[in-house]
XYZ file of C-alpha atoms in Angstrom:
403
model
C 0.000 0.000 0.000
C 3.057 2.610 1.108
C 4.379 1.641 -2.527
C 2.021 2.236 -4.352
C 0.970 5.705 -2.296
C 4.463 6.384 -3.448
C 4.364 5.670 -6.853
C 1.229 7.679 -7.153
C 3.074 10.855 -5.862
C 5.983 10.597 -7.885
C 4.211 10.581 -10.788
C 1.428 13.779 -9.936
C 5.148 15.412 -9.206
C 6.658 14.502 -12.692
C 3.232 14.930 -14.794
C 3.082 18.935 -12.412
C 7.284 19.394 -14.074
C 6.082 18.573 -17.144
C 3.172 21.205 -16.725
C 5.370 23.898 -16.100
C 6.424 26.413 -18.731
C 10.535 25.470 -20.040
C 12.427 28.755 -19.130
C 13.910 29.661 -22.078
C 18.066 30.356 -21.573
C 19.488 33.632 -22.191
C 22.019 34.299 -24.242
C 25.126 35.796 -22.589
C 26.015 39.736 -23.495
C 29.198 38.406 -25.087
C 27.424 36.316 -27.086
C 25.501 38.738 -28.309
C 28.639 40.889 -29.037
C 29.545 38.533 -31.395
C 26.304 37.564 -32.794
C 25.789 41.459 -33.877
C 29.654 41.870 -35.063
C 28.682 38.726 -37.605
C 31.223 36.278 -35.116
C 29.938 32.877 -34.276
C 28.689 32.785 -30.476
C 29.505 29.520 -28.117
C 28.501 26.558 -29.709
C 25.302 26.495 -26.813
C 24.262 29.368 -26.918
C 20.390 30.102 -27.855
C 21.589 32.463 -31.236
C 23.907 29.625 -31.977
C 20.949 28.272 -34.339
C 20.132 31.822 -36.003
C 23.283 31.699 -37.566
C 22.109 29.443 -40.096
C 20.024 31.613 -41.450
C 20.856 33.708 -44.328
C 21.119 37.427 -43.260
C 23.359 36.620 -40.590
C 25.555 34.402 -42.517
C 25.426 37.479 -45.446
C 25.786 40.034 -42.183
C 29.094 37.921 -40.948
C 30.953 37.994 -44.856
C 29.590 41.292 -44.851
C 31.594 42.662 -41.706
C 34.400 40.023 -42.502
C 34.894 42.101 -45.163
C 34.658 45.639 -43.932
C 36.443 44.718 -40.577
C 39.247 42.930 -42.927
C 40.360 45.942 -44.586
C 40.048 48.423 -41.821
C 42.464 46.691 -39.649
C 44.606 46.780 -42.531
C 44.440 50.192 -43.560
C 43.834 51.744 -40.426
C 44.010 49.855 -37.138
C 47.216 48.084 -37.737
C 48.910 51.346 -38.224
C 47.686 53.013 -35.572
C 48.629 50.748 -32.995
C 52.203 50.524 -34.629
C 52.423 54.406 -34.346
C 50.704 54.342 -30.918
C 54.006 51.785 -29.951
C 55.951 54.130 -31.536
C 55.045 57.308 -29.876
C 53.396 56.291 -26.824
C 56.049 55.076 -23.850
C 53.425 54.345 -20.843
C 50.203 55.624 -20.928
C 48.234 56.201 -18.579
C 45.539 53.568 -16.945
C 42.324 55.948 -17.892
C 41.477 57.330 -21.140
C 38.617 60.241 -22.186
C 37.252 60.503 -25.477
C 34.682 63.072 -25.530
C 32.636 63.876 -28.593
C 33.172 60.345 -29.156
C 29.583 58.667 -29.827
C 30.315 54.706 -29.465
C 33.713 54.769 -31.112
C 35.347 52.538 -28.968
C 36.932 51.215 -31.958
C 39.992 54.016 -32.344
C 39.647 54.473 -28.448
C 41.142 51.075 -28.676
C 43.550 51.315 -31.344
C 45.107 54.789 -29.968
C 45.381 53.813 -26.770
C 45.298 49.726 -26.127
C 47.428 49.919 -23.112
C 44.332 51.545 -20.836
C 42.768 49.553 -18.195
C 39.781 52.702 -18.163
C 38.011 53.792 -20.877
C 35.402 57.029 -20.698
C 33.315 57.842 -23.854
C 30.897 60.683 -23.730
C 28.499 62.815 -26.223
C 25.102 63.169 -26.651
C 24.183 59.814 -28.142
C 21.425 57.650 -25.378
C 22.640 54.572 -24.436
C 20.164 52.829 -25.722
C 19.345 49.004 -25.669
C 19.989 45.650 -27.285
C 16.481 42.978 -27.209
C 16.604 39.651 -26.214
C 17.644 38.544 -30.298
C 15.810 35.199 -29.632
C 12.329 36.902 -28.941
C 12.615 39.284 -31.855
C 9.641 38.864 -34.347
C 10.257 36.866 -37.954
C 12.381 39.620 -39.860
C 13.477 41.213 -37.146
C 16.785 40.015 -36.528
C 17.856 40.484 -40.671
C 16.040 44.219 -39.840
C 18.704 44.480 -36.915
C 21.976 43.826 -38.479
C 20.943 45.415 -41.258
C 20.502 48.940 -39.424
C 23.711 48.051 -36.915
C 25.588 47.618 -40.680
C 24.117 51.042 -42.160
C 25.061 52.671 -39.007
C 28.601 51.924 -38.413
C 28.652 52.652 -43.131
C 30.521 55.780 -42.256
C 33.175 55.422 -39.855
C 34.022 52.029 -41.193
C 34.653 54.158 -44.586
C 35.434 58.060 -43.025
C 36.936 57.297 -39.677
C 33.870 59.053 -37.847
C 30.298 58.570 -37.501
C 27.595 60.513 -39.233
C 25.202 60.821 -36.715
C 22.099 62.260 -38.104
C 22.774 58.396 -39.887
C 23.501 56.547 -37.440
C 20.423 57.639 -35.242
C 18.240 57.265 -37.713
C 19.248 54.055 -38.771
C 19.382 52.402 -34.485
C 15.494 53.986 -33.805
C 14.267 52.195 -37.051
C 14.275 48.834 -35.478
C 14.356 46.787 -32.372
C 17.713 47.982 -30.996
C 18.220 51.997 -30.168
C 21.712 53.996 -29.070
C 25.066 53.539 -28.680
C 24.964 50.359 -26.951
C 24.894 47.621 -30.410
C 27.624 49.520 -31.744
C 29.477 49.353 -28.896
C 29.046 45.164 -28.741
C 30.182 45.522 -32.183
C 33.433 47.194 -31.540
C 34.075 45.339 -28.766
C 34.031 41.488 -30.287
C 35.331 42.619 -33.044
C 38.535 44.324 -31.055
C 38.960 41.090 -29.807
C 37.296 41.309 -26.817
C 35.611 39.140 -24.300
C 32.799 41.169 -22.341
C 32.122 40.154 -19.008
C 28.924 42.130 -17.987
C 27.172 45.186 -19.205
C 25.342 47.306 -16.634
C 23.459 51.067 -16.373
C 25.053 53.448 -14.304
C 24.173 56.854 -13.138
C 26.077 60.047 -12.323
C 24.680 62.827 -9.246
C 25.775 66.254 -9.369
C 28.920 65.671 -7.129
C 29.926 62.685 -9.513
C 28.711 60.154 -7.339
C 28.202 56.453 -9.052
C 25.142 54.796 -8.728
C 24.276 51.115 -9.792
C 21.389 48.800 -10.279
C 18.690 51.183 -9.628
C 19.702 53.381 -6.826
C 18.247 56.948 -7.252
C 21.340 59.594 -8.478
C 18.817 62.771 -7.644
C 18.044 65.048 -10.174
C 20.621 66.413 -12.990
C 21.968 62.528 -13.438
C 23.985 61.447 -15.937
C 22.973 58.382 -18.000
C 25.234 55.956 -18.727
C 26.564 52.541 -19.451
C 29.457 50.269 -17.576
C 30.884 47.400 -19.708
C 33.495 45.108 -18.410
C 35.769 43.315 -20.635
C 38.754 41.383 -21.258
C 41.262 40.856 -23.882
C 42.856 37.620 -25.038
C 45.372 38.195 -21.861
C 42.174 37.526 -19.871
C 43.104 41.314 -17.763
C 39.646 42.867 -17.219
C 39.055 46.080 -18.484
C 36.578 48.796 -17.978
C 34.593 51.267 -20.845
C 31.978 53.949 -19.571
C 30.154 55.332 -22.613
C 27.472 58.505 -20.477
C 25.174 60.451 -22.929
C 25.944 64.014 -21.466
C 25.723 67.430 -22.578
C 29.294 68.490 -22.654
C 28.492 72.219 -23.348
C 29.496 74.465 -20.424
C 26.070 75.062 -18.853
C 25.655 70.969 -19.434
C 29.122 70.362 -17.454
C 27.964 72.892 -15.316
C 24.237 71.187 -14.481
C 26.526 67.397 -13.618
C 28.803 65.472 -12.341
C 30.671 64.390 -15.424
C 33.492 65.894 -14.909
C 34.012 65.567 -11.473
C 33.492 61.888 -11.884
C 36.181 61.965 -14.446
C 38.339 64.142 -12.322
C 38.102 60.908 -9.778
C 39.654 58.544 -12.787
C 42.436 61.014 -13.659
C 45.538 61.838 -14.950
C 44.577 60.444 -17.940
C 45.685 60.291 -21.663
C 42.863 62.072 -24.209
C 41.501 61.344 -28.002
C 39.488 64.477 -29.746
C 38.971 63.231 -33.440
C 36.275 64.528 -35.846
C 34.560 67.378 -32.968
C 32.772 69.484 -35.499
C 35.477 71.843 -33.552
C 33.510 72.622 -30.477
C 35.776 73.151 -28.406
C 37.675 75.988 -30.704
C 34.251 78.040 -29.339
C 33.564 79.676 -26.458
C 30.373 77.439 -25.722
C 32.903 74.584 -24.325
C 35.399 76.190 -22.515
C 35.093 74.316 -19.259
C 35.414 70.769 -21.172
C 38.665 72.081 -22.825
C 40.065 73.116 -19.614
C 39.253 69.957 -18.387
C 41.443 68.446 -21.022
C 44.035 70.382 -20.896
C 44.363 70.255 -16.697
C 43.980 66.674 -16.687
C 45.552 64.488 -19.741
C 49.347 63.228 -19.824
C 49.597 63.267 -23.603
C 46.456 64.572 -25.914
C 46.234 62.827 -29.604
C 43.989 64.846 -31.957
C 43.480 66.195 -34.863
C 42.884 70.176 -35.615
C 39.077 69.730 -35.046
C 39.628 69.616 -31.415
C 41.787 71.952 -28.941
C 43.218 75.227 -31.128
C 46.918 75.363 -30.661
C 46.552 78.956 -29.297
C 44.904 77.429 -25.916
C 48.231 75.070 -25.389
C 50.716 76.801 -23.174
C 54.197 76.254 -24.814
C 55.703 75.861 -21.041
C 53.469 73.328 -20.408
C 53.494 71.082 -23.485
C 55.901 69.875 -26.297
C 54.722 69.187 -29.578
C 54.713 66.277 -32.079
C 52.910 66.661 -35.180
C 52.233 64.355 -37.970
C 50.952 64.265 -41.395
C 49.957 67.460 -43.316
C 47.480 70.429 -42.012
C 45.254 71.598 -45.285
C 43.010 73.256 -42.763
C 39.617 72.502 -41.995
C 36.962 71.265 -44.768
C 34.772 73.885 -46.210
C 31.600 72.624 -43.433
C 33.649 74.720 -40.939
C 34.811 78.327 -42.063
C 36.524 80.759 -39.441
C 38.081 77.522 -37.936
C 42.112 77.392 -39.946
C 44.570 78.442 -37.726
C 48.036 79.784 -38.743
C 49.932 78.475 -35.888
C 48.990 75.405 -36.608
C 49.828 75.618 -40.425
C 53.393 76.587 -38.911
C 53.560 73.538 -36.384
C 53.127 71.095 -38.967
C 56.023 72.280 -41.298
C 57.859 69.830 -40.049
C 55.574 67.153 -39.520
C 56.510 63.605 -39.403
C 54.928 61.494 -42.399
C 52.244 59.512 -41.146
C 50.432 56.095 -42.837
C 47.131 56.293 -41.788
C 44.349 58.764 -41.935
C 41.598 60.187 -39.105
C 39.098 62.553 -39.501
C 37.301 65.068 -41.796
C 40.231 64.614 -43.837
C 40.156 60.998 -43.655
C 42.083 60.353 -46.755
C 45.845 59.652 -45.595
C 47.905 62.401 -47.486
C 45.633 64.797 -45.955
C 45.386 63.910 -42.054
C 46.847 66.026 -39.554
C 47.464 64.420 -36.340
C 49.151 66.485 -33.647
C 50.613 64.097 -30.403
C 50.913 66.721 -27.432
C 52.658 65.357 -24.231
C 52.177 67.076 -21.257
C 56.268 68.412 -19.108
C 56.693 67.523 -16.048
C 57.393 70.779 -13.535
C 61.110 70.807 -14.354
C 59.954 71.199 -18.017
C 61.174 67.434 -19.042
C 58.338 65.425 -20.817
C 56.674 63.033 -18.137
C 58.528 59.921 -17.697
C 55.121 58.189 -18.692
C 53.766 59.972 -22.092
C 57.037 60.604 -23.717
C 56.939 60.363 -27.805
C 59.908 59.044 -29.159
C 60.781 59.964 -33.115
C 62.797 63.526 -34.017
C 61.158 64.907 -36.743
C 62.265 65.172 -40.507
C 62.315 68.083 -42.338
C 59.938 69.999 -43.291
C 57.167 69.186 -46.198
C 55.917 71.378 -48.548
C 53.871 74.728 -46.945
C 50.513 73.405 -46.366
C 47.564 74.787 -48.777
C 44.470 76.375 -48.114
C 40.800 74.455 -46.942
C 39.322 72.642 -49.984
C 35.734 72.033 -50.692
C 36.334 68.473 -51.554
C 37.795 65.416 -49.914
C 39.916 64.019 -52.721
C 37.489 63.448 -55.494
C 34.456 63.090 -53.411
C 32.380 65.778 -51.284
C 32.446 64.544 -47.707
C 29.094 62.754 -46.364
C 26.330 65.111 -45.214
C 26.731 64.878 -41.443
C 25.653 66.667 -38.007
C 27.658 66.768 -35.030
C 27.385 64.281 -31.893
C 25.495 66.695 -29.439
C 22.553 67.480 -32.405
């Protein structure tokens, strides 16, 4: 009798198992990394099937391609010069203006355990892929492959493009483009979480109230194939001066700092008086500044204070920004070093300017940390006047980050 009372419970507790709905598994964020960069994901992991079908599989040749000839022609190169020029940098790097461009972050300055990306751009979100309606995961890569078309091409995003082309579909913001980079950098990412910024620069995580005036933002951790985990804050902030003023941005980065600094492709912002306080920042708080003539004018650089290394050729700024071309700098990069790679509005190599400034110590030595290494040739041809054109081909209509 016991036995069978048994028997008759075991099997009301299997058929009440079998009742209940199967959880579906999750794939992991680094999985979806790679899934969106057109990599295969672990062998069981729930998108693992999805790359049978036939956008993804056109998707991964597609960014095979593209990925393929931008390391060749651009990222290779820049992390040769960046051995070249760059001793020690530091642990934390900014990058404002930067939208999601993790990608050059990278390549500029690999040796950074900190990464901080700001600009306008929301973070955004990335769907479960495996619950996206029939069509929607081709719709997906298709925008994440329209919206990274320009700095795959330019070396810069165009934004008006890019945010267009995230809001059409399933996935919004920085955030896909930022799994893209990432896998296809050759990273491993570890967790991605939102993260908030008070007034006083205060971090707040998983939920916690920031007050009012808080910064939006994103924390991704993430290794490399030495297995060292790394961190990359992207915050969507206003980085005029009554935006710096209104947050804790830059007292947060203040926390994170001495750091080394990126300005690429800044619509030249920060040559107005509307971003003054950002530019100080930069200035008062970076060990060596890479950028190119969109970002701090020369004239703000105190020659006590900083020593010089450009590279490439200065043509001036493209015809989108009159009132911007600076003499000083024209005179600077007479004797430029040549350079093999190209950044930019004047993305095409024999016209990039790149200007390496490294911070002195007191005693007026460079720092022991940011010291460039190469004496310079001499000096090229004068440099002409601001074009209209890019080589052959008008430059991409485009708006700046913070529009």
């Amino acid at each position: 009798m016991l036995r069978s009372v048994r028997m008759a419970t075991l099997v009301t507790v299997m058929l009440f198992a079998a009742a209940l709905p199967v959880r579906a598994q999750t794939a992991s964020v680094d999985d979806t990394a790679k899934f969106l960069a057109g990599m295969m994901p672990s062998a069981d992991s729930p998108l693992t099937p999805l790359t049978g079908e036939a956008a993804w599989q056109r998707h991964a040749k597609f960014f095979d391609t593209a990925f393929g000839q931008l390391e060749q022609r651009q990222m290779s190169r820049i992390r040769a010069w960046a051995d070249s020029n760059l001793a020690a940098p530091k642990p934390t790097m900014f990058y404002m203006f930067s939208g999601p461009d993790f990608l050059y972050a990278n390549a500029f300055y690999s040796k950074a355990s900190t990464y901080v990306l700001s600009a306008l751009e929301p973070v955004g979100s990335v769907p479960d892929l495996t619950k996206l309606p029939r069509g929607g995961v081709a719709s997906a890569l298709h925008n994440v492959e329209r919206s990274l078309g320009s700095i795959l091409s330019f070396s810069f995003f165009i934004t008006k493009d890019m945010k267009t082309d995230l809001q059409a579909g399933q996935m919004s913001g920085t955030l896909p483009v930022l799994y893209v980079f990432l896998a296809r950098s050759g990273m491993t990412v570890k967790s991605v979480g939102l993260v908030s910024l008070d007034d006083k620069g205060a971090a707040y995580f998983a939920g916690e109230n920031p007050g009012p005036n808080a910064v939006r933002g994103v924390r991704i951790i993430f290794a490399g194939s030495d297995g060292q985990e790394k961190t990359l804050y992207y915050f969507s902030t206003d980085l005029s001066n009554s935006g710096v003023k209104a947050s804790g941005f830059l007292k947060f980065c203040e926390t994170l700092g001495p750091g080394n600094s990126l300005i690429k492709s800044a619509s030249y912002l920060l040559h107005s008086g509307n971003f003054t306080t950002v530019r100080n920042f930069l200035l008062n708080n970076s060990a060596t500044i890479i950028q190119d003539d969109s970002g701090i004018p020369l004239a703000y650089y105190s020659a006590k204070k900083w020593r010089f290394f450009p590279f490439g050729r200065y043509l001036g700024p493209i015809d989108k920004f009159p009132g911007t071309y600076q003499p000083s700098y024209a005179e600077l990069f007479r004797r430029a070093q040549p350079i093999d790679f190209g950044i930019g509005y004047r993305w095409r190599t024999h016209e990039t300017n790149v200007l390496l400034s490294v911070r002195l110590a007191d005693d007026g030595s460079p720092a022991i940390d940011a010291a460039a290494s190469a004496a310079a040739p001499p000096a090229p041809p004068p440099p002409r006047r601001p074009r209209a054109f890019i080589g052959s081909r008008p430059l991409p209509d485009f708006w700046p980050f913070w529009r």
